[in-house]
Amino acid sequence: MQPDYPVIAFDVGGTDIKSTFVDAEGNIRQIRRTPTPRSNNAVNDILDTLSGIHADYVAELEIPAISVGLAVPGLVDEKSGIAHYSANIGWQDTPLRAWAQDRLGMPVALCHDVRSAAVAESRFGAGIDSEHMLAVVIGTGIASTLVIQGSAYLGSGTAGEIGHGVFDPAGPPCGCGSRGCLENIVSARAMLTAYEMATGELLDGAKDLISRAASGDKDAKSIWAESVRSLAVALTRICTVIAPDTVVIGGGISRAGDALFLPLREHFESFMGRFPKPLIVPATLGDDAGLIGSLYTAQQLAKQLHS
């Protein structure tokens, strides 16, 4: 990336806030991780934290930023700048872009964290040669983004919430207000909950479940197999409609490697029948993808302001 202007980027997560400052020569001056505030006034506390990080960068580097990239989780409308909902962070119908601009004193490009990561993978990672890329991030939850020639498809503003597409109408209720959502079947949280209900044992993360499945634990093996099959069904439904040339899988579950990708590709190719079958590949930018995408949006905003 060759930015023309100094910008600051944030990727707000449930655990920490990643941030970086890039100068006009494209040098990444610092990358930080700051604990995400957890309180009854989380939105205001997060904005205070962003402001403090920005002030520290300016004081230490003596370079003022001219725009901000802000990637956040939840249901986010990038066109209006509204963060509609996030169970992990706590905002609800929050005019986050306007509030952030007021607090930071400069233009802010608000972006959904998964869309931000998808754009980064499209432009700098696993989808760099793809014209129509579907990114799916599977961790505690699950979300997706369609990237067309390097730009995320927003629809009316909130496209990509695959995790809250109804997969089984008779399934359990979801925090989004619906029931039977894919996130309640395929996500790491869903798999761990299913194992606890089957065995009474609480596992130490999805990695533990995957390891037990590989070792022959029948409950872990059954839950993992059904989750992978369900993911293949969901991808088939999406790909027969939008026909991407590449599907990039990221998030913590993607680190399962062949345990995920071999059966997923086998199911997917069978379900797709005679339809063209896109490549299914792992993401390559890791945990920094959202921050890289946020940085890119900040650069684009700076260029627009000075064009």
Coordinates of C-alpha atoms in Angstrom, one line a residue:
M1 CA 0.0 0.0 0.0
Q2 CA 1.3 3.5 -0.8
P3 CA -0.8 6.0 1.1
D4 CA -0.5 9.7 0.1
Y5 CA -1.5 11.0 3.5
P6 CA -1.0 10.2 7.2
V7 CA -3.9 8.2 8.6
I8 CA -4.9 6.3 11.7
A9 CA -6.8 3.0 11.7
F10 CA -8.7 1.1 14.4
D11 CA -10.2 -2.4 14.5
V12 CA -12.5 -2.7 17.6
G13 CA -13.0 -6.2 18.9
G14 CA -14.7 -7.6 21.9
T15 CA -11.3 -8.2 23.6
D16 CA -9.0 -5.5 22.3
I17 CA -8.7 -2.5 20.0
K18 CA -6.0 -2.9 17.3
S19 CA -4.6 0.4 16.0
T20 CA -1.9 1.7 13.7
F21 CA -0.6 4.9 12.3
V22 CA 0.8 5.2 8.8
D23 CA 2.7 8.2 7.6
A24 CA 2.6 9.8 4.2
E25 CA 5.5 7.7 3.0
G26 CA 3.6 4.5 3.7
N27 CA 5.6 3.6 6.9
I28 CA 3.7 1.8 9.6
R29 CA 4.9 3.7 12.6
Q30 CA 3.3 1.7 15.4
I31 CA 0.8 -1.1 15.9
R32 CA -0.9 -1.3 19.3
R33 CA -3.4 -3.5 21.1
T34 CA -5.4 -1.9 23.8
P35 CA -8.0 -3.6 26.0
T36 CA -11.6 -2.9 24.9
P37 CA -13.5 -1.1 27.7
R38 CA -16.3 -3.2 29.2
S39 CA -18.8 -1.1 31.1
N40 CA -22.4 0.0 31.2
N41 CA -21.3 3.0 29.1
A42 CA -19.1 1.0 26.7
V43 CA -19.7 3.2 23.6
N44 CA -18.6 6.4 25.3
D45 CA -15.6 4.6 26.9
I46 CA -14.6 3.1 23.6
L47 CA -14.7 6.6 22.0
D48 CA -12.6 7.9 24.9
T49 CA -10.1 5.1 24.3
L50 CA -9.9 5.9 20.6
S51 CA -9.3 9.5 21.3
G52 CA -6.6 8.7 23.8
I53 CA -4.8 6.4 21.4
H54 CA -4.9 9.1 18.7
A55 CA -3.6 11.7 21.1
D56 CA -0.7 9.4 22.0
Y57 CA 0.2 8.8 18.4
V58 CA 0.3 12.5 17.6
A59 CA 2.3 13.3 20.7
E60 CA 4.9 10.6 20.1
L61 CA 5.2 10.8 16.3
E62 CA 4.5 14.6 15.9
I63 CA 2.5 13.7 12.8
P64 CA -1.2 14.7 12.7
A65 CA -3.5 12.2 10.9
I66 CA -6.1 13.6 8.5
S67 CA -8.6 10.7 8.4
V68 CA -9.6 7.6 10.4
G69 CA -10.5 4.1 9.5
L70 CA -12.8 2.5 12.1
A71 CA -13.7 -1.2 11.8
V72 CA -16.3 -2.4 14.3
P73 CA -18.4 -5.6 14.8
G74 CA -22.1 -6.1 14.8
L75 CA -24.8 -4.9 12.5
V76 CA -23.3 -1.9 10.8
D77 CA -24.7 0.4 8.1
E78 CA -21.6 2.0 6.5
K79 CA -23.7 4.2 4.3
S80 CA -25.5 5.9 7.1
G81 CA -22.7 5.6 9.7
I82 CA -25.0 3.8 12.1
A83 CA -23.9 0.9 14.3
H84 CA -27.3 -0.8 14.7
Y85 CA -26.5 -3.6 17.1
S86 CA -23.6 -5.5 18.8
A87 CA -24.1 -8.0 21.6
N88 CA -20.4 -8.0 22.4
I89 CA -19.9 -4.2 22.4
G90 CA -23.2 -2.8 23.4
W91 CA -24.2 -0.3 20.8
Q92 CA -27.8 -0.1 19.5
D93 CA -28.8 2.3 16.7
T94 CA -25.7 4.4 17.5
P95 CA -24.6 7.2 15.1
L96 CA -21.1 5.9 15.6
R97 CA -19.4 7.7 12.6
A98 CA -20.8 11.1 13.6
W99 CA -19.8 10.5 17.3
A100 CA -16.3 9.3 16.3
Q101 CA -15.8 12.3 14.0
D102 CA -16.8 14.6 16.8
R103 CA -14.6 13.0 19.3
L104 CA -11.5 12.6 17.0
G105 CA -11.9 15.9 15.2
M106 CA -11.4 14.5 11.7
P107 CA -13.3 12.5 9.0
V108 CA -14.0 8.8 9.8
A109 CA -14.6 5.9 7.4
L110 CA -16.8 3.5 9.4
C111 CA -16.6 -0.1 8.3
H112 CA -17.9 -3.5 9.4
D113 CA -15.0 -5.5 10.7
V114 CA -15.7 -8.5 8.5
R115 CA -16.2 -6.4 5.4
S116 CA -12.9 -4.6 6.3
A117 CA -11.1 -7.9 6.6
A118 CA -12.6 -9.1 3.3
V119 CA -11.5 -6.1 1.4
A120 CA -8.0 -6.6 2.8
E121 CA -8.0 -10.3 1.7
S122 CA -9.2 -9.2 -1.7
R123 CA -6.6 -6.5 -2.3
F124 CA -3.6 -7.9 -0.4
G125 CA -4.3 -11.5 0.6
A126 CA -5.9 -14.8 -0.5
G127 CA -8.3 -13.2 -3.0
I128 CA -5.8 -10.9 -4.7
D129 CA -6.4 -12.6 -8.1
S130 CA -10.2 -12.8 -7.6
E131 CA -12.8 -10.5 -9.3
H132 CA -15.8 -11.8 -7.4
M133 CA -14.8 -13.1 -3.9
L134 CA -16.9 -14.3 -1.1
A135 CA -15.3 -14.0 2.3
V136 CA -16.6 -16.0 5.3
V137 CA -15.2 -15.4 8.8
I138 CA -16.0 -18.0 11.4
G139 CA -15.1 -17.5 15.0
T140 CA -17.4 -16.8 18.0
G141 CA -20.0 -15.8 15.4
I142 CA -20.1 -16.0 11.6
A143 CA -20.4 -13.3 8.9
S144 CA -19.6 -12.9 5.2
T145 CA -18.9 -10.3 2.6
L146 CA -19.1 -10.3 -1.2
V147 CA -16.2 -8.4 -2.7
I148 CA -16.6 -7.3 -6.3
Q149 CA -13.4 -6.1 -8.0
G150 CA -11.9 -5.0 -4.7
S151 CA -15.0 -3.3 -3.3
A152 CA -17.3 -4.7 -0.7
Y153 CA -21.0 -5.1 -1.7
L154 CA -23.1 -3.3 0.8
G155 CA -26.6 -3.7 -0.6
S156 CA -28.9 -1.4 1.3
G157 CA -26.1 -1.0 3.9
T158 CA -25.9 -4.2 5.9
A159 CA -25.2 -7.0 3.4
G160 CA -23.3 -10.1 4.5
E161 CA -24.9 -11.2 7.7
I162 CA -24.8 -14.9 6.7
G163 CA -24.7 -15.9 10.4
H164 CA -28.2 -14.5 10.8
G165 CA -29.7 -16.1 7.8
V166 CA -32.3 -18.6 8.9
F167 CA -30.9 -22.1 8.4
D168 CA -33.4 -24.1 10.4
P169 CA -36.7 -22.3 11.3
A170 CA -37.3 -24.8 14.1
G171 CA -33.9 -24.1 15.6
P172 CA -33.1 -22.3 18.8
P173 CA -33.8 -18.5 19.3
C174 CA -31.0 -16.1 18.3
G175 CA -29.9 -12.9 19.9
C176 CA -30.8 -11.1 16.6
G177 CA -34.5 -11.7 17.3
S178 CA -34.9 -14.6 14.9
R179 CA -34.4 -18.3 15.4
G180 CA -32.5 -21.2 13.7
C181 CA -29.8 -18.9 12.5
L182 CA -26.7 -20.4 10.9
E183 CA -24.6 -18.8 13.7
N184 CA -26.3 -21.1 16.1
I185 CA -25.0 -24.2 14.2
V186 CA -21.7 -23.4 12.6
S187 CA -19.9 -20.9 14.9
A188 CA -17.4 -21.9 17.5
R189 CA -19.8 -20.8 20.3
A190 CA -22.5 -23.0 18.8
M191 CA -20.3 -26.0 18.6
L192 CA -19.1 -25.6 22.2
T193 CA -22.6 -25.2 23.4
A194 CA -23.7 -28.4 21.5
Y195 CA -20.9 -30.4 23.1
E196 CA -21.7 -29.1 26.6
M197 CA -25.4 -30.1 26.1
A198 CA -24.4 -33.5 24.9
T199 CA -21.7 -34.3 27.5
G200 CA -22.1 -31.8 30.3
E201 CA -18.5 -30.9 29.8
L202 CA -17.3 -27.3 28.9
L203 CA -14.4 -27.4 26.5
D204 CA -11.6 -24.9 26.3
G205 CA -12.4 -23.5 22.8
A206 CA -13.1 -24.8 19.4
K207 CA -9.5 -26.1 19.0
D208 CA -10.2 -28.5 21.9
L209 CA -13.3 -29.8 20.1
I210 CA -11.5 -30.3 16.8
S211 CA -8.7 -32.1 18.6
R212 CA -11.2 -34.4 20.3
A213 CA -13.0 -35.1 17.1
A214 CA -9.7 -36.1 15.5
S215 CA -9.0 -38.4 18.4
G216 CA -12.3 -40.2 18.0
D217 CA -14.5 -38.6 20.6
K218 CA -17.9 -39.5 19.1
D219 CA -19.8 -36.4 20.3
A220 CA -17.1 -34.0 19.2
K221 CA -16.8 -35.9 15.9
S222 CA -20.5 -35.8 15.3
I223 CA -20.8 -32.0 16.1
W224 CA -17.8 -31.1 14.0
A225 CA -19.1 -33.2 11.0
E226 CA -22.6 -31.7 11.2
S227 CA -21.1 -28.1 11.4
V228 CA -18.9 -28.6 8.4
R229 CA -21.8 -30.1 6.4
S230 CA -24.1 -27.3 7.4
L231 CA -21.4 -24.7 6.3
A232 CA -21.2 -26.5 3.0
V233 CA -25.0 -26.3 2.6
A234 CA -25.0 -22.5 3.4
L235 CA -22.1 -21.9 1.0
T236 CA -24.0 -23.8 -1.7
R237 CA -27.1 -21.6 -1.3
I238 CA -25.0 -18.5 -1.5
C239 CA -22.8 -19.5 -4.4
T240 CA -25.6 -20.7 -6.6
V241 CA -27.0 -17.2 -6.3
I242 CA -24.0 -14.9 -6.5
A243 CA -21.5 -17.2 -8.3
P244 CA -18.2 -16.0 -6.8
D245 CA -14.9 -17.3 -8.3
T246 CA -13.3 -17.7 -4.9
V247 CA -14.5 -18.4 -1.4
V248 CA -12.0 -17.3 1.3
I249 CA -12.6 -18.7 4.8
G250 CA -11.1 -16.9 7.8
G251 CA -11.5 -16.6 11.5
G252 CA -10.4 -19.0 14.2
I253 CA -12.2 -22.0 12.7
S254 CA -10.2 -21.7 9.5
R255 CA -7.0 -22.7 11.5
A256 CA -8.4 -26.2 11.6
G257 CA -6.7 -26.7 8.2
D258 CA -7.4 -30.0 6.4
A259 CA -9.8 -31.0 9.2
L260 CA -12.1 -28.3 7.8
F261 CA -11.1 -27.8 4.2
L262 CA -11.0 -31.4 3.0
P263 CA -14.6 -32.4 4.1
L264 CA -15.9 -28.9 3.3
R265 CA -14.7 -29.0 -0.3
E266 CA -16.0 -32.6 -0.7
H267 CA -19.5 -31.7 0.6
F268 CA -19.5 -28.4 -1.4
E269 CA -18.5 -30.0 -4.7
S270 CA -21.2 -32.6 -4.3
F271 CA -23.9 -30.1 -3.4
M272 CA -23.0 -27.7 -6.2
G273 CA -23.8 -30.4 -8.8
R274 CA -23.3 -28.9 -12.3
F275 CA -22.9 -25.3 -11.2
P276 CA -19.4 -23.8 -11.6
K277 CA -17.5 -24.5 -8.4
P278 CA -15.4 -21.6 -6.9
L279 CA -12.1 -22.2 -5.2
I280 CA -12.4 -22.6 -1.4
V281 CA -9.2 -21.3 0.2
P282 CA -8.0 -20.2 3.7
A283 CA -7.5 -16.5 4.5
T284 CA -3.8 -15.4 4.6
L285 CA -3.8 -12.1 6.6
G286 CA -4.7 -13.6 9.9
D287 CA -5.9 -11.5 12.8
D288 CA -4.6 -8.2 11.3
A289 CA -6.9 -8.4 8.2
G290 CA -9.5 -6.1 9.8
L291 CA -6.9 -3.5 10.7
I292 CA -5.4 -3.7 7.2
G293 CA -8.8 -3.1 5.7
S294 CA -9.5 -0.3 8.1
L295 CA -6.2 1.3 7.1
Y296 CA -7.2 1.0 3.4
T297 CA -10.5 2.7 3.9
A298 CA -8.8 5.5 5.8
Q299 CA -6.4 6.0 2.9
Q300 CA -9.3 6.0 0.4
L301 CA -11.2 8.6 2.4
A302 CA -8.1 10.8 2.6
K303 CA -7.6 10.7 -1.1
Q304 CA -11.3 11.5 -1.7
L305 CA -11.0 14.6 0.6
H306 CA -8.0 15.9 -1.3
S307 CA -9.0 15.0 -4.9

